[in-house]
PDB file of C-alpha atoms in Angstrom:
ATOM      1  CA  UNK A 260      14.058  -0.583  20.121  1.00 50.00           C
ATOM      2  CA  UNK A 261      10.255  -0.257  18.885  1.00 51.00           C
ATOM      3  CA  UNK A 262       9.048  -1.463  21.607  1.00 58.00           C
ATOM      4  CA  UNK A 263      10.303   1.822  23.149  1.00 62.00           C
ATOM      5  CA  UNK A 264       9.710   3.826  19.597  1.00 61.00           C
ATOM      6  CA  UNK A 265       6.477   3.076  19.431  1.00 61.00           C
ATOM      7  CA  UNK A 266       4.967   3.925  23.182  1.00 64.00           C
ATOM      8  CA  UNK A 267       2.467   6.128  22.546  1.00 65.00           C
ATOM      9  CA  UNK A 268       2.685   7.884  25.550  1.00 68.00           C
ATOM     10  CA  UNK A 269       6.120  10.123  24.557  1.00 62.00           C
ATOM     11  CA  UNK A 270       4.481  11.216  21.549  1.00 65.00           C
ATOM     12  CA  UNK A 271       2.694  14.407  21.283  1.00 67.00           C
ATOM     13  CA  UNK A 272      -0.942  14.171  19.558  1.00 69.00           C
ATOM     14  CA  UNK A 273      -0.094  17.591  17.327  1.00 73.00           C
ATOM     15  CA  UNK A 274       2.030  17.979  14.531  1.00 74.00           C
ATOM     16  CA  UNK A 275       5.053  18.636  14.310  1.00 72.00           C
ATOM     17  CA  UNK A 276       5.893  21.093  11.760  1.00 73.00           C
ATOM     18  CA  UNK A 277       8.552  23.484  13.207  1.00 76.00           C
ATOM     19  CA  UNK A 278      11.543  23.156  15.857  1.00 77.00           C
ATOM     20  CA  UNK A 279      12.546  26.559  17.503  1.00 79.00           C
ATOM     21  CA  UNK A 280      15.173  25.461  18.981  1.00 84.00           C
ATOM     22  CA  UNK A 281      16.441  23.542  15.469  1.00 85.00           C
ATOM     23  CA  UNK A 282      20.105  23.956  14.767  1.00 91.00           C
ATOM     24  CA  UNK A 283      20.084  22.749  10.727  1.00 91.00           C
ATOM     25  CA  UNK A 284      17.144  22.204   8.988  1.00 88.00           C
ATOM     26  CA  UNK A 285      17.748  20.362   5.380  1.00 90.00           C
ATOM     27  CA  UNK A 286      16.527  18.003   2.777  1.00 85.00           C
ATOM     28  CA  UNK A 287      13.389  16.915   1.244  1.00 83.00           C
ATOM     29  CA  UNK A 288      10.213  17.220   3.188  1.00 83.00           C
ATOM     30  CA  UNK A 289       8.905  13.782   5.317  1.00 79.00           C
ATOM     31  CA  UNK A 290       6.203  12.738   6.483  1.00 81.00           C
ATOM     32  CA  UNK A 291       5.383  10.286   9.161  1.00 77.00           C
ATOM     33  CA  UNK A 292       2.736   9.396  11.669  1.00 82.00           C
ATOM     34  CA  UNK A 293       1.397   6.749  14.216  1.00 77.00           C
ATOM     35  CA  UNK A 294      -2.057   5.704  14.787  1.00 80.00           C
ATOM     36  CA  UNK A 295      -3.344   3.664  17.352  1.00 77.00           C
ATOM     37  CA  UNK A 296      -6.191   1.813  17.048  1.00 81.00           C
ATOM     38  CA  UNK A 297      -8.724   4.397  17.859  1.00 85.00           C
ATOM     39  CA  UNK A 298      -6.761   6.119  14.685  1.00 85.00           C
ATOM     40  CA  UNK A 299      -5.429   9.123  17.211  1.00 80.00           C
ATOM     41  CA  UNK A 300      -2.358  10.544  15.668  1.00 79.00           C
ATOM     42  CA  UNK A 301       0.839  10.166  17.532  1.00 75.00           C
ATOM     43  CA  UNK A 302       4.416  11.799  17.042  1.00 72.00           C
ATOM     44  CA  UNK A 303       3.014  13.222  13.801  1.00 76.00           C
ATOM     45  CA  UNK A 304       6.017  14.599  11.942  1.00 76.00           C
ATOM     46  CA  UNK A 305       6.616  16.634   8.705  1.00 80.00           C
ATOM     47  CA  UNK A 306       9.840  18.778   8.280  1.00 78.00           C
ATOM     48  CA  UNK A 307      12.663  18.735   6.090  1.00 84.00           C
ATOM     49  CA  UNK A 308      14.508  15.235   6.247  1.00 79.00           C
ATOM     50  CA  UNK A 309      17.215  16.464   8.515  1.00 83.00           C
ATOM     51  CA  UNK A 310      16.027  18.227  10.975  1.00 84.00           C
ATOM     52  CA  UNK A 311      18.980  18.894  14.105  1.00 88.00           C
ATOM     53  CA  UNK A 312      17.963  18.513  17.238  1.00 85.00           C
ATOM     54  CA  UNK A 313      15.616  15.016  15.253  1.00 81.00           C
ATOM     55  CA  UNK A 314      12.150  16.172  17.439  1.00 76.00           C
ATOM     56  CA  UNK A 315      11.097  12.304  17.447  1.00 75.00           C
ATOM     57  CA  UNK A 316      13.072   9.363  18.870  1.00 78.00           C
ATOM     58  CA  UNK A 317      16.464   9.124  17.208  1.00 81.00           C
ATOM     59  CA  UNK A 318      16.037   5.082  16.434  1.00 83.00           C
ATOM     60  CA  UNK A 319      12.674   5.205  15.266  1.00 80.00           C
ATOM     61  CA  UNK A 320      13.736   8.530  12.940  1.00 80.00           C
ATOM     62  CA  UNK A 321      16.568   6.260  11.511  1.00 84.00           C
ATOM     63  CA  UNK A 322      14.212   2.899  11.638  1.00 85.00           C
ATOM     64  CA  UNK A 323      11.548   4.900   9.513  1.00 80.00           C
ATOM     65  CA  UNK A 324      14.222   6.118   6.801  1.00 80.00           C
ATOM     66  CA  UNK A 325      15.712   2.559   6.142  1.00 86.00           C
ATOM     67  CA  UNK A 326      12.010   1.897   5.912  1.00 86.00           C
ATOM     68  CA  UNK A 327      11.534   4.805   3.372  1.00 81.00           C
ATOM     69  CA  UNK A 328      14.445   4.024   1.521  1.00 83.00           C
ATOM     70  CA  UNK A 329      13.477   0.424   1.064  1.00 87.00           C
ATOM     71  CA  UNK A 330       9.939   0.790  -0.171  1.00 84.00           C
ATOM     72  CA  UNK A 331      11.031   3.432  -2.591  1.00 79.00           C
ATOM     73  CA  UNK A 332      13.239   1.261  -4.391  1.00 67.00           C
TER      74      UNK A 332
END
């Protein structure tokens, strides 16, 4: 699964910070990003914590709030 998450190639090097097309937008503001080593930006996100249609990869949007969730406890 990040393997697949994290290729850097179907991630857009802008931020995300509105969805058109979203259905339900709700929650606390995230944030999340992915360098690479050069430290371009990739799949830079930053909308409210449910955001319907998810605009990054489902798994790594559920992968990064277990990972959220862990580290804030």
């Amino acid at each position: 699964m990040l393997k697949e998450a994290f290729n850097m190639k179907q991630y857009r090097t802008d931020s995300i910070t509105d969805v058109p097309n979203a259905t339900y937008m709700d929650g606390v503001p995230s944030y999340f990003v992915i360098k690479d080593e050069h430290n371009n930006r990739y799949g830079e996100y930053c909308l409210s914590s449910i955001t319907i249609p998810c605009p990054i990869n489902p798994d790594l949007w559920i992968y990064l709030i277990r990972e959220l969730m862990e580290n804030i406890k």
